[in-house]
Short mmCIF file of C-alpha atoms in Angstrom, two decimals:
data_model
loop_
_atom_site.label_atom_id
_atom_site.label_comp_id
_atom_site.label_asym_id
_atom_site.label_seq_id
_atom_site.Cartn_x
_atom_site.Cartn_y
_atom_site.Cartn_z
CA MET A 1 12.00 84.53 0.94
CA THR A 2 8.15 84.49 1.24
CA ASN A 3 5.36 86.00 3.33
CA ARG A 4 4.69 82.50 4.68
CA ILE A 5 8.20 82.25 6.13
CA ASP A 6 8.06 85.71 7.68
CA ALA A 7 4.71 84.88 9.31
CA PHE A 8 5.95 81.47 10.47
CA LYS A 9 9.09 82.99 11.98
CA LYS A 10 6.97 85.50 13.93
CA HIS A 11 4.75 82.66 15.15
CA ILE A 12 7.76 80.63 16.36
CA GLN A 13 9.14 83.66 18.20
CA ASP A 14 5.74 84.38 19.74
CA LEU A 15 5.57 80.79 21.00
CA GLY A 16 8.76 81.43 22.92
CA ASP A 17 7.06 84.28 24.78
CA ALA A 18 3.75 82.47 25.36
CA GLY A 19 4.56 81.28 28.90
CA VAL A 20 6.13 78.37 30.78
CA ARG A 21 5.68 74.79 29.63
CA LYS A 22 5.56 71.58 31.66
CA THR A 23 6.51 68.35 29.93
CA THR A 24 4.42 65.19 29.65
CA PHE A 25 7.60 63.17 29.03
CA TYR A 26 8.08 61.92 32.61
CA PRO A 27 4.41 61.10 33.32
CA LEU A 28 4.06 59.14 30.06
CA LEU A 29 7.23 57.13 30.62
CA GLY A 30 6.19 56.50 34.21
CA GLU A 31 2.83 55.09 33.10
CA SER A 32 4.62 52.54 30.94
CA LEU A 33 7.39 51.64 33.38
CA ALA A 34 4.86 51.04 36.15
CA GLN A 35 3.41 48.22 34.01
CA THR A 36 6.71 46.43 33.27
CA PRO A 37 8.54 45.70 36.57
CA GLY A 38 10.73 42.62 36.38
CA GLU A 39 11.00 42.60 32.57
CA PRO A 40 14.45 42.90 30.92
CA ARG A 41 15.90 46.41 30.82
CA ALA A 42 15.93 46.70 27.02
CA VAL A 43 12.33 45.50 26.82
CA ARG A 44 11.15 48.03 29.40
CA ARG A 45 13.12 50.72 27.59
CA ALA A 46 11.54 49.82 24.25
CA LYS A 47 8.03 49.57 25.66
CA ALA A 48 8.36 52.98 27.31
CA PHE A 49 9.50 54.50 24.01
CA VAL A 50 6.59 52.84 22.23
CA TYR A 51 4.13 54.13 24.82
CA LEU A 52 5.54 57.64 24.45
CA MET A 53 5.22 57.58 20.66
CA ASP A 54 1.67 56.20 20.84
CA HIS A 55 0.39 58.66 23.44
CA VAL A 56 2.29 61.95 23.15
CA ASN A 57 0.08 64.75 21.87
CA GLN A 58 0.57 66.04 18.32
CA VAL A 59 0.46 69.71 17.33
CA VAL A 60 0.05 71.34 13.92
CA LEU A 61 1.41 74.88 13.56
CA PRO A 62 0.09 77.57 11.21
CA HIS A 63 2.03 78.38 8.02
CA GLU A 64 4.22 75.25 8.14
CA LEU A 65 4.78 72.96 5.16
CA VAL A 66 6.81 70.38 7.09
CA ALA A 67 4.80 68.59 9.79
CA GLY A 68 5.84 67.60 13.29
CA SER A 69 6.31 69.62 16.47
CA ILE A 70 7.85 68.93 19.86
CA LEU A 71 5.26 71.20 21.51
CA GLY A 72 2.80 68.33 21.86
CA MET A 73 5.06 67.08 24.65
CA TRP A 74 5.40 70.56 26.15
CA PRO A 75 1.95 72.11 26.73
CA LEU A 76 1.66 75.52 28.38
CA ASP A 77 1.25 75.40 32.16
CA GLU A 78 -2.32 76.51 32.79
CA LYS A 79 -1.61 77.49 36.42
CA PRO A 80 1.93 78.91 36.55
CA LEU A 81 3.32 80.37 39.76
CA SER A 82 3.22 84.15 40.08
CA TYR A 83 6.40 86.20 39.97
CA GLU A 84 6.07 86.87 43.71
CA GLU A 85 5.81 83.13 44.46
CA LEU A 86 8.84 82.37 42.32
CA LEU A 87 10.87 85.14 43.95
CA ALA A 88 9.98 83.93 47.46
CA SER A 89 10.93 80.35 46.58
CA ALA A 90 14.25 81.44 45.05
CA ASP A 91 15.04 83.68 48.04
CA GLU A 92 14.40 80.79 50.42
CA ALA A 93 16.77 78.57 48.44
CA VAL A 94 19.57 81.17 48.47
CA GLN A 95 19.18 81.64 52.23
CA LYS A 96 19.35 77.88 52.80
CA TYR A 97 22.45 77.75 50.63
CA ILE A 98 24.08 80.43 52.78
CA ASP A 99 23.08 78.53 55.93
CA VAL A 100 24.80 75.41 54.59
CA LYS A 101 27.97 77.30 53.66
CA THR A 102 28.18 79.03 57.02
CA GLY A 103 27.44 75.87 59.03
CA LYS A 104 24.06 76.98 60.37
CA ASP A 105 22.36 74.04 58.66
CA THR A 106 24.31 70.78 58.32
CA THR A 107 21.48 68.44 57.36
CA GLU A 108 22.07 66.38 54.24
CA GLU A 109 18.50 67.03 53.10
CA THR A 110 19.12 70.77 52.91
CA ARG A 111 22.49 70.33 51.21
CA ILE A 112 20.89 68.21 48.50
CA ALA A 113 17.92 70.54 48.15
CA VAL A 114 20.08 73.56 47.35
CA GLY A 115 22.50 71.63 45.13
CA PHE A 116 25.50 72.06 47.42
CA LYS A 117 28.38 69.83 46.43
CA LYS A 118 31.36 69.64 48.71
CA GLY A 119 34.55 70.61 46.93
CA THR A 120 32.88 72.38 44.01
CA SER A 121 35.30 75.08 42.90
CA ALA A 122 34.34 78.54 41.75
CA GLY A 123 35.61 77.64 38.30
CA GLN A 124 33.40 74.56 38.07
CA ALA A 125 30.39 76.47 39.36
CA ARG A 126 30.88 79.23 36.82
CA TRP A 127 31.05 76.58 34.09
CA ALA A 128 27.76 75.06 35.26
CA LEU A 129 26.09 78.47 35.20
CA MET A 130 27.36 79.30 31.71
CA ALA A 131 26.15 75.98 30.29
CA ARG A 132 22.60 76.10 31.64
CA ASP A 133 19.75 74.85 29.45
CA HIS A 134 16.28 75.55 30.82
CA TYR A 135 14.45 72.46 29.64
CA ASP A 136 12.19 72.26 32.66
CA THR A 137 12.16 75.62 34.42
CA ASN A 138 8.87 76.84 35.90
CA ALA A 139 9.74 80.49 35.22
CA THR A 140 9.95 82.43 31.99
CA PHE A 141 13.40 83.50 30.85
CA ALA A 142 12.62 87.15 31.64
CA ASP A 143 11.36 86.33 35.14
CA MET A 144 14.36 84.09 35.78
CA GLN A 145 16.81 86.87 34.88
CA SER A 146 14.90 89.42 36.92
CA ILE A 147 14.90 87.17 40.00
CA ILE A 148 18.61 86.44 39.64
CA HIS A 149 19.44 90.15 39.42
CA THR A 150 17.12 91.01 42.32
CA LEU A 151 18.69 88.46 44.66
CA GLU A 152 22.22 89.23 43.51
CA ASP A 153 21.55 92.80 44.60
CA LYS A 154 19.95 91.70 47.89
CA TYR A 155 22.93 89.53 48.86
CA LYS A 156 25.70 91.68 47.37
CA ASP A 157 27.18 92.35 50.83
CA GLU A 158 26.88 88.74 52.01
CA PRO A 159 30.47 87.38 52.15
CA ALA A 160 29.41 83.72 52.21
CA VAL A 161 27.99 83.66 48.69
CA GLU A 162 29.16 84.89 45.29
CA LYS A 163 27.00 86.15 42.43
CA PHE A 164 27.50 83.07 40.27
CA GLU A 165 26.42 80.84 43.18
CA ILE A 166 23.18 82.77 43.54
CA GLY A 167 22.31 82.23 39.90
CA ARG A 168 23.14 78.53 40.10
CA VAL A 169 20.99 77.99 43.21
CA ILE A 170 18.05 79.89 41.70
CA GLU A 171 18.17 77.90 38.48
CA ARG A 172 18.15 74.65 40.43
CA ARG A 173 15.22 75.75 42.57
CA LEU A 174 12.99 77.14 39.82
CA GLU A 175 12.32 73.82 38.16
CA TYR A 176 9.21 71.70 37.94
CA THR A 177 8.96 68.69 40.23
CA TYR A 178 7.25 65.47 39.22
CA ASP A 179 5.74 62.52 41.01
CA GLU A 180 8.47 60.93 43.13
CA ALA A 181 7.44 57.38 42.22
CA THR A 182 7.61 58.24 38.51
CA MET A 183 11.07 59.73 38.79
CA ARG A 184 12.27 56.74 40.78
CA LEU A 185 11.08 54.42 38.00
CA LEU A 186 13.08 56.41 35.45
CA ALA A 187 16.16 56.43 37.67
CA ASP A 188 15.97 52.68 38.29
CA LEU A 189 15.68 51.72 34.61
CA PRO A 190 17.87 53.81 33.91
CA TRP A 191 16.48 55.94 31.09
CA GLU A 192 19.08 57.46 28.80
CA ALA A 193 18.60 58.32 25.13
CA ALA A 194 21.31 58.20 22.50
CA ASN A 195 22.41 61.81 22.06
CA HIS A 196 25.25 63.97 20.80
CA LEU A 197 25.17 62.17 17.43
CA ASP A 198 23.28 61.94 14.16
CA LEU A 199 20.67 59.26 13.66
CA ASN A 200 22.06 58.22 10.27
CA TYR A 201 19.42 60.12 8.31
CA GLY A 202 21.02 59.07 5.05
CA LYS A 203 20.15 55.45 5.82
CA VAL A 204 16.58 56.44 6.71
CA VAL A 205 16.20 58.34 3.43
CA GLN A 206 17.70 55.46 1.44
CA LEU A 207 15.66 52.63 2.99
CA GLY A 208 12.64 54.19 4.66
CA PHE A 209 11.45 52.76 7.98
CA GLY A 210 9.87 49.83 6.12
CA GLY A 211 13.26 48.97 4.67
CA ILE A 212 14.87 49.23 8.10
CA LEU A 213 12.33 46.72 9.43
CA GLU A 214 13.28 44.36 6.59
CA GLU A 215 16.95 44.77 7.50
CA ILE A 216 16.21 43.95 11.14
CA ASP A 217 14.30 40.82 10.12
CA THR A 218 17.08 39.69 7.77
CA PHE A 219 19.77 39.84 10.44
CA ALA A 220 17.45 38.47 13.14
CA SER A 221 16.82 35.37 11.04
CA LYS A 222 20.55 34.63 10.98
CA ALA A 223 21.23 35.38 14.66
CA GLY A 224 21.18 33.06 17.65
CA PRO A 225 18.60 33.18 20.44
CA GLU A 226 20.87 35.37 22.58
CA LYS A 227 20.25 38.22 20.09
CA ALA A 228 16.47 37.80 20.00
CA GLU A 229 15.83 40.52 22.59
CA PHE A 230 17.87 43.08 20.66
CA TYR A 231 16.03 42.49 17.38
CA ALA A 232 12.63 42.38 19.07
CA THR A 233 13.15 45.71 20.82
CA THR A 234 14.58 47.51 17.78
CA ARG A 235 11.62 46.29 15.72
CA MET A 236 9.17 47.51 18.37
CA THR A 237 10.62 51.02 18.34
CA VAL A 238 10.75 51.34 14.54
CA GLU A 239 7.14 50.19 14.33
CA ALA A 240 6.28 52.84 16.92
CA ALA A 241 8.01 55.50 14.79
CA ILE A 242 5.94 54.41 11.79
CA ARG A 243 2.71 54.63 13.81
CA PHE A 244 3.71 58.06 15.13
CA ILE A 245 4.10 59.41 11.59
CA GLU A 246 0.87 57.73 10.45
CA ARG A 247 -0.91 59.28 13.42
CA TYR A 248 0.44 62.67 12.34
CA ALA A 249 -1.24 62.10 8.97
CA ASP A 250 -4.53 61.63 10.82
CA THR A 251 -3.85 64.72 12.94
CA LEU A 252 -3.22 66.82 9.82
CA THR A 253 -6.37 65.49 8.15
CA LYS A 254 -8.45 66.33 11.21
CA GLU A 255 -6.89 69.81 11.38
CA SER A 256 -7.76 70.41 7.72
CA GLN A 257 -11.47 70.11 8.52
CA THR A 258 -11.43 73.37 10.49
CA GLU A 259 -9.27 75.42 8.10
CA GLU A 260 -10.14 77.59 5.10
CA ALA A 261 -9.93 75.91 1.70
CA ARG A 262 -6.37 76.84 0.69
CA ARG A 263 -4.82 75.88 4.01
CA ALA A 264 -6.96 72.73 4.15
CA LEU A 265 -5.45 71.57 0.85
CA GLU A 266 -1.93 72.20 2.20
CA LEU A 267 -2.67 70.16 5.31
CA LEU A 268 -4.13 67.31 3.27
CA GLU A 269 -1.03 67.30 1.06
CA MET A 270 1.16 67.14 4.18
CA ALA A 271 -0.99 64.28 5.48
CA GLU A 272 -0.57 62.36 2.22
CA ILE A 273 3.22 62.79 2.39
CA CYS A 274 3.29 61.57 6.01
CA ARG A 275 1.26 58.46 5.16
CA LYS A 276 3.66 57.66 2.33
CA ILE A 277 6.94 58.19 4.18
CA ALA A 278 5.81 56.54 7.42
CA SER A 279 7.10 53.23 6.09
CA GLY A 280 7.85 53.87 2.40
CA LYS A 281 10.98 55.29 0.79
CA PRO A 282 10.73 58.99 -0.09
CA GLU A 283 10.67 59.74 -3.82
CA SER A 284 10.93 63.53 -3.80
CA PHE A 285 12.97 66.19 -2.01
CA ARG A 286 9.98 67.29 0.04
CA GLU A 287 9.21 63.72 1.10
CA ALA A 288 12.84 63.10 2.05
CA LEU A 289 12.96 66.35 4.02
CA GLN A 290 9.76 65.41 5.85
CA LEU A 291 11.16 61.98 6.76
CA VAL A 292 14.43 63.48 8.01
CA TRP A 293 12.53 65.94 10.17
CA MET A 294 10.21 63.27 11.61
CA THR A 295 13.19 61.06 12.47
CA HIS A 296 14.94 63.99 14.13
CA LEU A 297 11.78 64.92 16.04
CA ILE A 298 11.30 61.36 17.29
CA GLY A 299 14.90 61.34 18.55
CA ASN A 300 14.29 64.61 20.40
CA LEU A 301 10.95 63.47 21.82
CA GLY A 302 12.68 60.38 23.17
CA GLY A 303 15.16 62.46 25.15
CA GLY A 304 17.99 62.96 22.67
CA SER A 305 20.07 66.11 23.06
CA ALA A 306 22.53 67.93 20.80
CA MET A 307 21.32 65.88 17.85
CA SER A 308 22.96 66.67 14.53
CA PHE A 309 21.62 66.59 10.99
CA ALA A 310 25.22 65.76 10.02
CA ARG A 311 26.02 66.05 6.27
CA PHE A 312 22.56 67.29 5.38
CA ASP A 313 23.21 68.40 1.79
CA GLN A 314 24.92 65.11 0.91
CA TYR A 315 22.11 62.65 1.70
CA LEU A 316 19.40 64.97 0.31
CA ARG A 317 21.30 65.97 -2.82
CA THR A 318 20.01 63.24 -5.15
CA SER A 319 16.33 63.92 -4.44
CA TYR A 320 16.93 67.68 -4.76
CA GLU A 321 18.74 67.46 -8.09
CA THR A 322 16.23 64.96 -9.50
CA ASP A 323 13.32 67.25 -8.67
CA ILE A 324 15.13 70.27 -10.09
CA ALA A 325 15.88 68.37 -13.32
CA ASN A 326 12.26 67.17 -13.57
CA ARG A 327 11.02 70.72 -12.89
CA THR A 328 8.89 69.54 -9.97
CA LEU A 329 10.90 71.77 -7.64
CA THR A 330 12.53 75.20 -7.93
CA HIS A 331 15.42 76.64 -5.97
CA ALA A 332 12.99 79.13 -4.37
CA GLN A 333 10.57 76.37 -3.35
CA ALA A 334 13.45 74.45 -1.79
CA ASN A 335 14.38 77.60 0.16
CA GLU A 336 10.83 77.79 1.53
CA LEU A 337 10.74 74.12 2.53
CA LEU A 338 14.15 74.36 4.20
CA ALA A 339 13.06 77.50 6.04
CA CYS A 340 10.00 75.69 7.38
CA MET A 341 12.23 72.93 8.76
CA PHE A 342 14.92 75.28 10.09
CA LEU A 343 12.27 77.30 11.92
CA LYS A 344 10.97 74.16 13.62
CA VAL A 345 14.44 73.51 15.03
CA ASN A 346 13.97 76.81 16.91
CA GLU A 347 10.65 75.90 18.54
CA PRO A 348 10.44 76.37 22.33
CA LYS A 349 11.74 73.30 24.16
CA GLN A 350 13.52 71.85 21.15
CA ARG A 351 16.73 70.39 22.45
CA THR A 352 20.01 72.27 22.42
CA VAL A 353 22.84 72.80 19.87
CA GLN A 354 21.30 70.95 16.94
CA SER A 355 23.94 71.11 14.26
CA MET A 356 24.18 70.72 10.49
CA CYS A 357 27.20 70.27 8.24
CA ILE A 358 27.23 71.18 4.54
CA GLY A 359 29.82 71.12 1.78
CA GLY A 360 33.11 69.24 1.79
CA VAL A 361 34.55 66.22 0.03
CA GLN A 362 32.68 62.95 -0.37
CA PRO A 363 33.98 59.56 0.82
CA ASP A 364 35.58 58.98 -2.60
CA GLY A 365 37.48 62.28 -2.34
CA ILE A 366 35.37 64.15 -4.91
CA GLU A 367 34.04 67.55 -3.85
CA GLY A 368 30.44 67.32 -2.69
CA THR A 369 29.33 70.97 -2.75
CA SER A 370 26.15 71.49 -4.78
CA ASP A 371 23.31 73.90 -5.43
CA LEU A 372 21.57 72.43 -2.37
CA THR A 373 24.57 73.53 -0.31
CA LYS A 374 23.99 77.09 -1.51
CA CYS A 375 20.28 76.78 -0.81
CA CYS A 376 21.01 75.81 2.82
CA ILE A 377 23.37 78.76 3.37
CA GLU A 378 20.89 81.20 1.83
CA THR A 379 18.10 79.94 4.10
CA CYS A 380 20.31 80.16 7.18
CA ARG A 381 21.32 83.73 6.25
CA TYR A 382 17.73 84.84 5.71
CA LEU A 383 16.38 83.45 9.00
CA LYS A 384 19.25 84.63 11.27
CA LEU A 385 18.32 82.17 14.04
CA PRO A 386 20.47 80.09 16.43
CA TYR A 387 19.65 76.68 14.97
CA PRO A 388 20.55 74.59 13.13
CA ASN A 389 24.12 75.32 14.22
CA MET A 390 25.58 75.30 10.73
CA ALA A 391 29.10 74.45 9.62
CA VAL A 392 30.54 74.78 6.11
CA ARG A 393 33.25 72.31 5.15
CA TYR A 394 35.75 73.92 2.76
CA HIS A 395 38.74 72.50 0.89
CA ASP A 396 41.11 75.12 -0.52
CA GLU A 397 41.85 73.12 -3.70
CA LEU A 398 38.58 71.30 -4.35
CA SER A 399 35.73 73.51 -3.12
CA PRO A 400 34.24 76.15 -5.47
CA GLU A 401 35.15 79.74 -4.63
CA TRP A 402 31.51 80.72 -4.28
CA LEU A 403 31.17 78.43 -1.24
CA LEU A 404 33.59 80.53 0.80
CA ASP A 405 31.99 83.72 -0.54
CA GLU A 406 28.52 82.57 0.54
CA ALA A 407 29.83 81.55 3.97
CA VAL A 408 31.58 84.88 4.56
CA LYS A 409 28.54 86.81 3.33
CA THR A 410 26.47 84.95 5.93
CA ILE A 411 29.00 85.54 8.71
CA GLN A 412 28.83 89.26 7.91
CA VAL A 413 25.14 89.28 8.82
CA GLY A 414 26.32 88.94 12.41
CA PHE A 415 24.51 86.00 14.03
CA GLY A 416 27.53 83.77 14.44
CA MET A 417 27.14 81.31 11.57
CA PRO A 418 28.34 79.40 9.78
CA MET A 419 31.53 78.08 11.27
CA ILE A 420 34.05 77.08 8.61
CA LEU A 421 35.80 73.70 8.86
CA ASN A 422 39.02 73.09 6.94
CA ASP A 423 38.66 69.80 5.08
CA ARG A 424 42.37 69.49 4.40
CA VAL A 425 43.22 69.78 8.10
CA TRP A 426 40.39 67.66 9.50
CA VAL A 427 40.65 64.76 7.06
CA ASP A 428 44.43 64.57 7.44
CA ASN A 429 44.17 64.70 11.25
CA LEU A 430 41.58 61.93 11.34
CA THR A 431 43.54 59.66 9.01
CA SER A 432 46.70 60.29 11.04
CA ILE A 433 45.09 58.69 14.10
CA GLY A 434 43.84 55.64 12.22
CA TYR A 435 40.55 56.48 10.49
CA LYS A 436 40.10 55.11 6.97
CA PRO A 437 40.19 57.95 4.41
CA GLU A 438 36.61 57.23 3.29
CA ASP A 439 35.44 57.49 6.91
CA ALA A 440 37.55 60.55 7.70
CA ARG A 441 35.94 62.35 4.76
CA GLU A 442 32.52 61.79 6.37
CA TYR A 443 33.28 63.90 9.46
CA TYR A 444 30.78 66.47 10.70
CA ASN A 445 30.32 68.86 13.59
CA MET A 446 28.13 67.44 16.33
CA GLY A 447 26.66 69.87 18.86
CA CYS A 448 29.06 72.81 19.05
CA VAL A 449 32.37 71.71 17.54
CA GLU A 450 32.75 68.04 18.52
CA THR A 451 33.74 65.88 15.57
CA LEU A 452 32.11 62.56 14.65
CA ILE A 453 31.83 60.31 11.58
CA GLN A 454 28.39 60.40 9.96
CA GLY A 455 26.11 57.47 10.77
CA LYS A 456 28.83 55.36 12.38
CA GLN A 457 29.52 56.65 15.86
CA SER A 458 27.61 56.61 19.08
CA ASN A 459 27.95 59.50 21.49
CA TRP A 460 31.43 60.22 22.71
CA ILE A 461 32.29 60.26 26.41
CA GLY A 462 33.25 63.39 28.30
CA SER A 463 32.95 64.42 31.90
CA GLY A 464 33.28 67.62 33.85
CA GLY A 465 34.32 71.03 32.66
CA ILE A 466 37.65 72.71 33.19
CA ASN A 467 37.68 76.50 33.19
CA PHE A 468 41.21 77.09 31.86
CA ILE A 469 41.02 80.85 32.41
CA HIS A 470 40.13 80.26 36.07
CA LEU A 471 43.01 77.79 36.34
CA LEU A 472 45.39 80.37 34.87
CA LEU A 473 44.16 82.97 37.37
CA GLU A 474 44.76 80.53 40.22
CA VAL A 475 48.38 80.01 39.15
CA LEU A 476 48.92 83.78 38.79
CA GLU A 477 47.38 84.48 42.21
CA GLU A 478 49.48 81.74 43.84
CA THR A 479 52.61 83.18 42.20
CA LYS A 480 51.72 86.67 43.39
CA ALA A 481 51.27 85.29 46.92
CA GLY A 482 54.81 83.84 46.82
CA LYS A 483 53.92 80.16 46.46
CA HIS A 484 55.85 79.88 43.17
CA SER A 485 58.89 81.51 41.63
CA PHE A 486 59.66 81.38 37.91
CA SER A 487 62.86 82.55 36.23
CA ASP A 488 61.23 83.07 32.84
CA PHE A 489 57.95 82.67 30.96
CA GLU A 490 58.84 79.19 29.71
CA SER A 491 59.18 77.82 33.23
CA PHE A 492 55.87 79.47 34.18
CA LEU A 493 54.18 77.92 31.13
CA ASP A 494 55.62 74.49 31.90
CA TYR A 495 54.16 74.64 35.40
CA TYR A 496 50.78 75.82 34.12
CA VAL A 497 50.65 72.93 31.62
CA GLU A 498 51.42 70.50 34.46
CA ARG A 499 48.43 71.92 36.33
CA GLU A 500 46.28 71.53 33.20
CA VAL A 501 47.30 67.90 32.81
CA ALA A 502 46.60 67.22 36.48
CA ALA A 503 43.17 68.84 36.15
CA LEU A 504 42.44 66.76 33.04
CA ASP A 505 43.45 63.57 34.85
CA ASP A 506 41.41 64.38 37.94
CA THR A 507 38.32 65.75 36.25
CA HIS A 508 38.05 64.30 32.78
CA LEU A 509 39.77 60.92 32.80
CA ASN A 510 38.28 59.63 36.04
CA GLY A 511 34.92 61.15 35.21
CA ALA A 512 34.92 59.66 31.72
CA ARG A 513 35.70 56.21 33.08
CA GLN A 514 32.84 56.52 35.55
CA TYR A 515 30.48 57.67 32.80
CA GLU A 516 31.58 54.76 30.63
CA ARG A 517 30.57 52.33 33.37
CA ILE A 518 27.19 54.07 33.64
CA GLN A 519 26.68 53.89 29.88
CA GLU A 520 27.08 50.11 29.96
CA LYS A 521 23.69 49.96 31.72
CA ASN A 522 21.96 52.15 29.14
CA CYS A 523 20.38 51.19 25.86
CA ASP A 524 18.42 52.84 23.04
CA PRO A 525 16.78 50.35 20.65
CA PHE A 526 15.50 53.07 18.29
CA ALA A 527 18.90 54.66 17.73
CA SER A 528 20.44 51.19 17.46
CA ALA A 529 18.14 50.41 14.54
CA LEU A 530 19.68 53.31 12.61
CA ILE A 531 23.37 53.64 13.55
CA GLU A 532 25.59 51.57 11.25
CA GLY A 533 26.86 48.31 12.70
CA CYS A 534 24.32 47.77 15.46
CA VAL A 535 21.72 45.76 13.52
CA GLU A 536 24.50 43.88 11.72
CA LYS A 537 26.04 42.81 15.06
CA GLY A 538 22.87 42.60 17.14
CA LEU A 539 24.42 45.00 19.67
CA ASP A 540 23.00 48.21 21.15
#
């Protein structure tokens, strides 16, 4: 790769060790929501998003060639608690948890404070601990692990609490708290961002935000008055996104004034690109990449989680191949630009499991693997970092052999990527349950392994977590204790499957229905401006 990328990677890793960070997300949203009581929910939601985009700080990182960082919303805490203070607070929480479990303290206030939920099984608790994501912890990762191990050792002989419970209680306690009135405003709205999806980056690249505004206006002019609020709020948020990118151009220009000549020119070039793509359609690979990243960043700043770049090499392929043909871009330069963007996905406080899907057949059934696909795999292999969580789509009859070779070569490096998705299996499965073939061929991995159709689906609904290994152990322990008797393995397996189905009904189905009712109160005008079908129908 290049010296720039090696230096930038070191800088990103050093940022992760720089200390704890406290977000400005809640205070900024609270400032807006405090000014809009009584207004319609979607309007308040849009205005809060606009306020966030207009006021969140902007940061420029050294070495980067792609602008935009989430760290403006996550400044370092200038007065963090000491290790001793954190340990004392965690110890107090564990002791209160034990008091609740043993009946010494029955007050609801204490139960809530320590996160005690009646009926929580060991399996569910272990799941919660495994899935932790420290977005808002007030301790460094190293301090958090040290405190957990210290208190696990202290309470190792305490029969009322298990090790996994100690970790869960500590993680709940060692979090920042924010102004109660602010958090109540957010809870009453309610605030929920579209997440676990892609923001239809292909549409953004094709139209630009200016083109999306034109689309909103076109459909708004044909709609009745009952749709006016939807179109007004989507327009507000897209305009805010444009201003955010334009403001980044100003930030880059200002930063250039304090840099040495060569870096100043790079920053001014980045500023020029940002001014162009804020509302205009990108005309080069670098401009398209910058627009994709800014859109992704805005989604993350707004509270999105597990966002996916979806079929990244498909919607950027035309600009890449045009630049290569015109000799305004080389394969090596593309590697460097991709590395700059991939590194930014690994910044501290970037949201979790941000995925990317490359390769695979196109909607018309023609294989879509290209030189850009190879470029993405090479960059991923060189960086050896967790994100983007990359998947390679492969079809045994249509995909070139080198695609599988490149994927396996990358897997051999040993950092867990890419996953390989079988196009033949996935497309056939999706069409078998009713998807149109052209839609089924647009599948991608969202988050970890969840499967969605690019640009067309909102977040799926799921609820709870079933630890199947724990469930299996329960059945084995019950059998050992004489509660069950099985004549052969098949009868044992049949019973276990019945238990699985019952657990799915109790945990997932009921929980999903409850979550669906909650979702009916939520809205996200910005995401609705991008996901296919929303603007056309005037529906969030």
